[in-house]
PDB file of C-alpha atoms in Angstrom:
ATOM      1  CA  ASP P1353      26.498 -18.819 -55.758  1.00 67.00           C
ATOM      2  CA  VAL P1354      23.248 -17.227 -54.784  1.00 65.00           C
ATOM      3  CA  LYS P1355      20.937 -19.666 -53.141  1.00 90.00           C
ATOM      4  CA  VAL P1356      17.237 -19.014 -52.851  1.00 95.00           C
ATOM      5  CA  THR P1357      15.192 -21.696 -51.171  1.00 95.00           C
ATOM      6  CA  GLN P1358      11.461 -22.120 -50.864  1.00 95.00           C
ATOM      7  CA  SER P1359       9.848 -24.048 -48.062  1.00 90.00           C
ATOM      8  CA  SER P1360       7.815 -26.453 -50.185  1.00 91.00           C
ATOM      9  CA  ARG P1361       8.066 -27.749 -53.739  1.00 93.00           C
ATOM     10  CA  TYR P1362       4.472 -28.956 -53.814  1.00 95.00           C
ATOM     11  CA  LEU P1363       1.543 -27.889 -51.672  1.00 96.00           C
ATOM     12  CA  VAL P1364      -2.124 -28.882 -51.711  1.00 97.00           C
ATOM     13  CA  LYS P1365      -4.584 -26.751 -49.749  1.00 97.00           C
ATOM     14  CA  ARG P1366      -8.332 -26.463 -49.464  1.00 97.00           C
ATOM     15  CA  THR P1367     -10.394 -23.441 -50.444  1.00 97.00           C
ATOM     16  CA  GLY P1368     -10.563 -20.943 -47.587  1.00 97.00           C
ATOM     17  CA  GLU P1369      -7.385 -22.091 -45.867  1.00 97.00           C
ATOM     18  CA  LYS P1370      -4.669 -19.620 -44.903  1.00 97.00           C
ATOM     19  CA  VAL P1371      -1.489 -20.491 -46.781  1.00 97.00           C
ATOM     20  CA  PHE P1372       2.083 -19.445 -46.045  1.00 97.00           C
ATOM     21  CA  LEU P1373       4.837 -19.714 -48.637  1.00 97.00           C
ATOM     22  CA  GLU P1374       8.313 -19.111 -47.270  1.00 97.00           C
ATOM     23  CA  CYS P1375      11.408 -17.947 -49.108  1.00 97.00           C
ATOM     24  CA  VAL P1376      14.948 -17.629 -47.785  1.00 97.00           C
ATOM     25  CA  GLN P1377      18.040 -16.253 -49.529  1.00 96.00           C
ATOM     26  CA  ASP P1378      21.608 -16.550 -48.316  1.00 94.00           C
ATOM     27  CA  MET P1379      23.314 -13.702 -50.218  1.00 90.00           C
ATOM     28  CA  ASP P1380      22.353 -10.791 -47.976  1.00 91.00           C
ATOM     29  CA  HIS P1381      20.274  -9.331 -50.815  1.00 91.00           C
ATOM     30  CA  GLU P1382      18.179  -6.288 -50.029  1.00 90.00           C
ATOM     31  CA  ASN P1383      15.509  -7.004 -52.620  1.00 91.00           C
ATOM     32  CA  MET P1384      13.088  -9.893 -52.642  1.00 94.00           C
ATOM     33  CA  PHE P1385      10.181 -10.668 -54.954  1.00 95.00           C
ATOM     34  CA  TRP P1386       7.217 -12.990 -55.296  1.00 97.00           C
ATOM     35  CA  TYR P1387       5.897 -13.991 -58.721  1.00 96.00           C
ATOM     36  CA  ARG P1388       3.266 -16.358 -59.931  1.00 96.00           C
ATOM     37  CA  GLN P1389       3.723 -18.270 -63.154  1.00 94.00           C
ATOM     38  CA  ASP P1390       0.849 -19.486 -65.280  1.00 92.00           C
ATOM     39  CA  PRO P1391       0.995 -21.109 -68.741  1.00 87.00           C
ATOM     40  CA  GLY P1392       0.850 -18.538 -71.515  1.00 83.00           C
ATOM     41  CA  LEU P1393       1.077 -15.621 -69.094  1.00 87.00           C
ATOM     42  CA  GLY P1394       4.750 -15.769 -68.150  1.00 87.00           C
ATOM     43  CA  LEU P1395       5.725 -14.454 -64.720  1.00 92.00           C
ATOM     44  CA  ARG P1396       3.655 -11.819 -62.992  1.00 93.00           C
ATOM     45  CA  LEU P1397       4.880  -9.834 -60.010  1.00 93.00           C
ATOM     46  CA  ILE P1398       2.752 -10.131 -56.875  1.00 96.00           C
ATOM     47  CA  TYR P1399       4.737  -8.206 -54.241  1.00 95.00           C
ATOM     48  CA  PHE P1400       8.271  -7.097 -53.640  1.00 92.00           C
ATOM     49  CA  SER P1401      10.340  -5.758 -50.773  1.00 92.00           C
ATOM     50  CA  TYR P1402      13.398  -3.526 -50.775  1.00 88.00           C
ATOM     51  CA  ASP P1403      14.143  -3.761 -47.096  1.00 89.00           C
ATOM     52  CA  VAL P1404      13.066  -5.375 -43.878  1.00 91.00           C
ATOM     53  CA  LYS P1405       9.460  -4.512 -42.989  1.00 88.00           C
ATOM     54  CA  MET P1406       8.990  -2.781 -46.345  1.00 89.00           C
ATOM     55  CA  LYS P1407       6.677  -4.047 -49.045  1.00 92.00           C
ATOM     56  CA  GLU P1408       5.360  -2.805 -52.348  1.00 90.00           C
ATOM     57  CA  LYS P1409       2.522  -4.063 -54.504  1.00 92.00           C
ATOM     58  CA  GLY P1410       3.299  -5.593 -57.837  1.00 91.00           C
ATOM     59  CA  ASP P1411       0.957  -6.162 -60.741  1.00 90.00           C
ATOM     60  CA  ILE P1412      -1.406  -8.666 -59.131  1.00 95.00           C
ATOM     61  CA  PRO P1413      -1.456  -8.185 -55.327  1.00 96.00           C
ATOM     62  CA  GLU P1414      -5.153  -8.922 -54.828  1.00 96.00           C
ATOM     63  CA  GLY P1415      -5.733 -11.887 -52.549  1.00 96.00           C
ATOM     64  CA  TYR P1416      -2.152 -11.897 -51.286  1.00 97.00           C
ATOM     65  CA  SER P1417      -0.114 -10.286 -48.538  1.00 97.00           C
ATOM     66  CA  VAL P1418       3.551 -10.510 -47.580  1.00 97.00           C
ATOM     67  CA  SER P1419       5.789 -10.292 -44.565  1.00 96.00           C
ATOM     68  CA  ARG P1420       9.469  -9.467 -44.262  1.00 96.00           C
ATOM     69  CA  GLU P1421      10.613  -9.502 -40.659  1.00 95.00           C
ATOM     70  CA  LYS P1422      14.203 -10.515 -41.424  1.00 95.00           C
ATOM     71  CA  LYS P1423      16.391  -9.559 -44.345  1.00 95.00           C
ATOM     72  CA  GLU P1424      16.858 -13.104 -45.581  1.00 96.00           C
ATOM     73  CA  ARG P1425      13.218 -14.197 -45.376  1.00 97.00           C
ATOM     74  CA  PHE P1426      10.197 -13.119 -47.409  1.00 97.00           C
ATOM     75  CA  SER P1427       6.825 -14.774 -46.886  1.00 97.00           C
ATOM     76  CA  LEU P1428       3.811 -14.802 -49.172  1.00 98.00           C
ATOM     77  CA  ILE P1429       0.439 -15.227 -47.485  1.00 98.00           C
ATOM     78  CA  LEU P1430      -2.821 -16.275 -49.041  1.00 97.00           C
ATOM     79  CA  GLU P1431      -5.350 -15.160 -46.417  1.00 94.00           C
ATOM     80  CA  SER P1432      -8.143 -17.331 -47.798  1.00 96.00           C
ATOM     81  CA  ALA P1433      -7.002 -19.567 -50.611  1.00 97.00           C
ATOM     82  CA  SER P1434      -9.158 -19.844 -53.705  1.00 97.00           C
ATOM     83  CA  THR P1435      -9.002 -22.197 -56.675  1.00 97.00           C
ATOM     84  CA  ASN P1436      -7.871 -19.389 -58.975  1.00 96.00           C
ATOM     85  CA  GLN P1437      -4.712 -19.148 -56.887  1.00 98.00           C
ATOM     86  CA  THR P1438      -3.624 -22.573 -58.059  1.00 97.00           C
ATOM     87  CA  SER P1439      -0.304 -21.775 -59.698  1.00 97.00           C
ATOM     88  CA  MET P1440       3.479 -21.995 -59.561  1.00 95.00           C
ATOM     89  CA  TYR P1441       4.920 -19.436 -57.135  1.00 97.00           C
ATOM     90  CA  LEU P1442       8.481 -18.244 -57.577  1.00 96.00           C
ATOM     91  CA  CYS P1443      10.549 -16.237 -55.151  1.00 97.00           C
ATOM     92  CA  ALA P1444      13.544 -14.175 -56.256  1.00 95.00           C
ATOM     93  CA  SER P1445      16.162 -11.922 -54.719  1.00 93.00           C
ATOM     94  CA  SER P1446      18.589  -9.301 -56.001  1.00 90.00           C
ATOM     95  CA  ALA P1447      21.253  -6.862 -54.888  1.00 86.00           C
ATOM     96  CA  PRO P1448      20.716  -3.074 -54.889  1.00 79.00           C
ATOM     97  CA  GLY P1449      21.511  -0.623 -57.675  1.00 73.00           C
ATOM     98  CA  ARG P1450      21.359  -1.716 -61.283  1.00 63.00           C
ATOM     99  CA  ALA P1451      21.598  -5.288 -60.128  1.00 68.00           C
ATOM    100  CA  LYS P1452      18.111  -4.875 -58.710  1.00 71.00           C
ATOM    101  CA  VAL P1453      16.727  -6.340 -61.917  1.00 80.00           C
ATOM    102  CA  GLU P1454      19.305  -9.160 -62.014  1.00 85.00           C
ATOM    103  CA  GLN P1455      17.175 -11.517 -60.030  1.00 91.00           C
ATOM    104  CA  TYR P1456      17.948 -14.986 -58.748  1.00 92.00           C
ATOM    105  CA  PHE P1457      15.131 -17.435 -58.382  1.00 94.00           C
ATOM    106  CA  GLY P1458      14.206 -20.240 -56.053  1.00 95.00           C
ATOM    107  CA  PRO P1459      12.956 -23.640 -57.280  1.00 94.00           C
ATOM    108  CA  GLY P1460       9.305 -22.661 -57.016  1.00 95.00           C
ATOM    109  CA  THR P1461       6.293 -23.932 -55.098  1.00 96.00           C
ATOM    110  CA  ARG P1462       3.510 -25.547 -57.073  1.00 95.00           C
ATOM    111  CA  LEU P1463       0.343 -24.780 -55.130  1.00 97.00           C
ATOM    112  CA  THR P1464      -2.917 -26.562 -55.794  1.00 97.00           C
ATOM    113  CA  VAL P1465      -6.078 -25.260 -54.137  1.00 98.00           C
ATOM    114  CA  THR P1466      -8.982 -27.704 -54.175  1.00 97.00           C
TER     115      THR P1466
ATOM    116  CA  ALA U1226       5.354   0.485 -69.981  1.00 77.00           C
ATOM    117  CA  GLN U1227       7.950  -1.913 -71.288  1.00 84.00           C
ATOM    118  CA  SER U1228       6.914  -5.155 -72.917  1.00 90.00           C
ATOM    119  CA  VAL U1229       8.630  -8.300 -74.151  1.00 94.00           C
ATOM    120  CA  THR U1230       7.539 -10.501 -77.031  1.00 96.00           C
ATOM    121  CA  GLN U1231       8.705 -14.031 -77.647  1.00 96.00           C
ATOM    122  CA  PRO U1232       6.952 -14.873 -80.902  1.00 96.00           C
ATOM    123  CA  ASP U1233       7.635 -18.614 -80.819  1.00 95.00           C
ATOM    124  CA  ILE U1234       5.615 -20.534 -78.256  1.00 94.00           C
ATOM    125  CA  HIS U1235       7.214 -23.881 -79.092  1.00 96.00           C
ATOM    126  CA  ILE U1236      10.289 -24.808 -81.123  1.00 97.00           C
ATOM    127  CA  THR U1237      11.536 -28.278 -82.013  1.00 97.00           C
ATOM    128  CA  VAL U1238      15.103 -28.869 -83.141  1.00 97.00           C
ATOM    129  CA  SER U1239      17.251 -31.914 -83.712  1.00 97.00           C
ATOM    130  CA  GLU U1240      20.093 -32.681 -81.361  1.00 97.00           C
ATOM    131  CA  GLY U1241      23.276 -31.149 -82.743  1.00 97.00           C
ATOM    132  CA  ALA U1242      21.429 -28.529 -84.780  1.00 97.00           C
ATOM    133  CA  SER U1243      21.780 -24.812 -84.225  1.00 97.00           C
ATOM    134  CA  LEU U1244      19.214 -22.834 -82.283  1.00 97.00           C
ATOM    135  CA  GLU U1245      17.933 -19.293 -82.289  1.00 98.00           C
ATOM    136  CA  LEU U1246      15.182 -18.093 -79.958  1.00 98.00           C
ATOM    137  CA  ARG U1247      13.682 -14.724 -80.725  1.00 98.00           C
ATOM    138  CA  CYS U1248      13.006 -11.900 -78.311  1.00 98.00           C
ATOM    139  CA  ASN U1249      11.765  -8.395 -79.069  1.00 97.00           C
ATOM    140  CA  TYR U1250      11.185  -5.673 -76.535  1.00 94.00           C
ATOM    141  CA  SER U1251       9.461  -2.339 -76.397  1.00 91.00           C
ATOM    142  CA  TYR U1252      11.079   0.406 -74.337  1.00 87.00           C
ATOM    143  CA  GLY U1253      12.041   4.008 -74.950  1.00 79.00           C
ATOM    144  CA  ALA U1254      15.713   3.559 -74.128  1.00 80.00           C
ATOM    145  CA  THR U1255      18.165   0.692 -73.850  1.00 79.00           C
ATOM    146  CA  PRO U1256      17.024  -1.615 -71.080  1.00 85.00           C
ATOM    147  CA  TYR U1257      18.850  -4.315 -69.237  1.00 92.00           C
ATOM    148  CA  LEU U1258      18.235  -7.630 -70.987  1.00 94.00           C
ATOM    149  CA  PHE U1259      18.216 -11.165 -69.672  1.00 96.00           C
ATOM    150  CA  TRP U1260      17.625 -14.735 -70.741  1.00 97.00           C
ATOM    151  CA  TYR U1261      16.505 -17.314 -68.207  1.00 97.00           C
ATOM    152  CA  VAL U1262      16.005 -21.061 -68.593  1.00 97.00           C
ATOM    153  CA  GLN U1263      13.523 -23.185 -66.694  1.00 95.00           C
ATOM    154  CA  SER U1264      13.804 -26.962 -66.680  1.00 92.00           C
ATOM    155  CA  PRO U1265      10.586 -28.886 -65.970  1.00 86.00           C
ATOM    156  CA  GLY U1266       9.432 -28.395 -62.396  1.00 80.00           C
ATOM    157  CA  GLN U1267      12.332 -26.089 -61.582  1.00 84.00           C
ATOM    158  CA  GLY U1268      12.896 -22.418 -60.930  1.00 88.00           C
ATOM    159  CA  LEU U1269      14.478 -19.986 -63.372  1.00 93.00           C
ATOM    160  CA  GLN U1270      18.222 -19.992 -63.941  1.00 94.00           C
ATOM    161  CA  LEU U1271      19.971 -16.941 -65.355  1.00 93.00           C
ATOM    162  CA  LEU U1272      21.650 -17.829 -68.679  1.00 96.00           C
ATOM    163  CA  LEU U1273      23.088 -14.442 -69.600  1.00 95.00           C
ATOM    164  CA  LYS U1274      22.582 -10.716 -69.264  1.00 94.00           C
ATOM    165  CA  TYR U1275      23.258  -7.482 -71.141  1.00 93.00           C
ATOM    166  CA  PHE U1276      23.767  -4.228 -69.299  1.00 90.00           C
ATOM    167  CA  SER U1277      25.986  -2.255 -71.701  1.00 87.00           C
ATOM    168  CA  GLY U1278      29.078  -2.554 -73.887  1.00 89.00           C
ATOM    169  CA  ASP U1279      29.704  -5.408 -76.288  1.00 92.00           C
ATOM    170  CA  THR U1280      26.406  -6.318 -77.901  1.00 93.00           C
ATOM    171  CA  LEU U1281      27.302 -10.000 -78.159  1.00 96.00           C
ATOM    172  CA  VAL U1282      27.187 -11.589 -74.730  1.00 97.00           C
ATOM    173  CA  GLN U1283      28.233 -15.037 -73.697  1.00 97.00           C
ATOM    174  CA  GLY U1284      26.411 -17.050 -71.107  1.00 96.00           C
ATOM    175  CA  ILE U1285      26.466 -20.395 -69.424  1.00 95.00           C
ATOM    176  CA  LYS U1286      25.877 -23.771 -71.110  1.00 94.00           C
ATOM    177  CA  GLY U1287      27.317 -22.482 -74.424  1.00 96.00           C
ATOM    178  CA  PHE U1288      24.582 -19.922 -75.081  1.00 97.00           C
ATOM    179  CA  GLU U1289      25.084 -16.445 -76.477  1.00 98.00           C
ATOM    180  CA  ALA U1290      22.790 -13.549 -77.277  1.00 98.00           C
ATOM    181  CA  GLU U1291      23.101 -10.478 -79.445  1.00 97.00           C
ATOM    182  CA  PHE U1292      21.558  -7.121 -78.650  1.00 95.00           C
ATOM    183  CA  LYS U1293      20.427  -5.261 -81.771  1.00 95.00           C
ATOM    184  CA  ARG U1294      19.235  -1.786 -80.887  1.00 92.00           C
ATOM    185  CA  SER U1295      17.860  -1.057 -84.368  1.00 92.00           C
ATOM    186  CA  GLN U1296      15.613  -4.108 -84.182  1.00 94.00           C
ATOM    187  CA  SER U1297      14.857  -3.922 -80.443  1.00 94.00           C
ATOM    188  CA  SER U1298      15.874  -7.548 -80.272  1.00 96.00           C
ATOM    189  CA  PHE U1299      17.910  -9.782 -78.014  1.00 97.00           C
ATOM    190  CA  ASN U1300      17.928 -13.202 -79.671  1.00 98.00           C
ATOM    191  CA  LEU U1301      19.411 -16.236 -77.954  1.00 98.00           C
ATOM    192  CA  ARG U1302      21.624 -18.627 -79.941  1.00 98.00           C
ATOM    193  CA  LYS U1303      23.459 -21.879 -79.515  1.00 98.00           C
ATOM    194  CA  PRO U1304      25.515 -23.480 -82.303  1.00 97.00           C
ATOM    195  CA  SER U1305      24.748 -27.096 -81.367  1.00 97.00           C
ATOM    196  CA  VAL U1306      21.983 -28.118 -78.979  1.00 97.00           C
ATOM    197  CA  HIS U1307      22.103 -31.044 -76.600  1.00 96.00           C
ATOM    198  CA  TRP U1308      19.176 -33.101 -75.338  1.00 95.00           C
ATOM    199  CA  SER U1309      19.670 -31.480 -71.927  1.00 95.00           C
ATOM    200  CA  ASP U1310      18.792 -28.085 -73.419  1.00 96.00           C
ATOM    201  CA  ALA U1311      15.130 -29.085 -73.596  1.00 97.00           C
ATOM    202  CA  ALA U1312      13.434 -26.557 -71.335  1.00 97.00           C
ATOM    203  CA  GLU U1313      11.456 -23.331 -71.367  1.00 96.00           C
ATOM    204  CA  TYR U1314      13.318 -20.129 -72.110  1.00 97.00           C
ATOM    205  CA  PHE U1315      12.292 -16.695 -70.935  1.00 96.00           C
ATOM    206  CA  CYS U1316      13.514 -13.350 -72.181  1.00 96.00           C
ATOM    207  CA  ALA U1317      13.234 -10.467 -69.709  1.00 95.00           C
ATOM    208  CA  VAL U1318      13.693  -6.728 -69.756  1.00 93.00           C
ATOM    209  CA  GLY U1319      14.774  -4.698 -66.741  1.00 89.00           C
ATOM    210  CA  ALA U1320      13.989  -1.008 -66.893  1.00 83.00           C
ATOM    211  CA  TRP U1321      12.486   1.935 -65.062  1.00 78.00           C
ATOM    212  CA  GLU U1322       8.730   1.914 -65.378  1.00 74.00           C
ATOM    213  CA  SER U1323       7.154   5.254 -64.531  1.00 72.00           C
ATOM    214  CA  ASN U1324       3.706   3.973 -63.623  1.00 68.00           C
ATOM    215  CA  PHE U1325       5.389   1.401 -61.403  1.00 67.00           C
ATOM    216  CA  GLY U1326       7.624   3.975 -59.797  1.00 70.00           C
ATOM    217  CA  ASN U1327      10.644   1.724 -59.828  1.00 74.00           C
ATOM    218  CA  GLU U1328      12.834  -0.517 -61.900  1.00 79.00           C
ATOM    219  CA  LYS U1329      11.007  -3.633 -62.927  1.00 85.00           C
ATOM    220  CA  LEU U1330      11.791  -6.953 -64.566  1.00 90.00           C
ATOM    221  CA  THR U1331       9.248  -7.796 -67.242  1.00 91.00           C
ATOM    222  CA  PHE U1332       9.140 -11.289 -68.721  1.00 93.00           C
ATOM    223  CA  GLY U1333       8.078 -12.653 -72.055  1.00 94.00           C
ATOM    224  CA  THR U1334       5.658 -15.552 -72.116  1.00 93.00           C
ATOM    225  CA  GLY U1335       8.390 -18.065 -72.846  1.00 94.00           C
ATOM    226  CA  THR U1336       9.468 -20.436 -75.620  1.00 96.00           C
ATOM    227  CA  ARG U1337       9.348 -24.150 -74.991  1.00 96.00           C
ATOM    228  CA  LEU U1338      12.233 -25.999 -76.638  1.00 97.00           C
ATOM    229  CA  THR U1339      11.929 -29.655 -77.581  1.00 97.00           C
ATOM    230  CA  ILE U1340      14.975 -31.626 -78.751  1.00 97.00           C
ATOM    231  CA  ILE U1341      14.520 -34.648 -80.992  1.00 96.00           C
ATOM    232  CA  PRO U1342      17.222 -37.315 -81.395  1.00 91.00           C
TER     233      PRO U1342
END
């Protein structure tokens, strides 16, 4: 079974802090994704990566950056957290080819920015 | 760009009753189709997927879904729900999106399922 883990289930940070959300997958997947989930809006893609050191912007990249130094690890960075970044953050991974869109998700990190 | 519509925000059914959750998509060709389930406070779990072939697909936990090209629909069904099925369900479409320059998974806004005894 694919296992995607996220470093924290719950996180509380103050406005202006730098926040790191970590994601690790154990299936040697090339593709990794970060989404945020908000009520009534579904999941929105923030960033994705198709290979080590590669990154692509998703639909809502503003205020976020990412890092992928190793194949199994994909980090989401909030350079200066703001209250409108309070949300559930979900990491996902997938294999290449048509399976790229067959994504497997981690348990999520619920981030609160006060 | 592709889009996914789940017209029911919230559905309540009795335990043991049948269930159908609706999903409609907009895309110029046949996309890849998925249903995910999210239990409270958890991540998304893949229930089933359609890539091609038989339009009736079976998934985990006794769920099935039927792809109907003429209706651009991929409705999720279960003949008899259990209290443990209470969760949020997301339909998703995977397809090439030209203004994205890549294949993309697009989610509906979800349907919350409540089970009453």
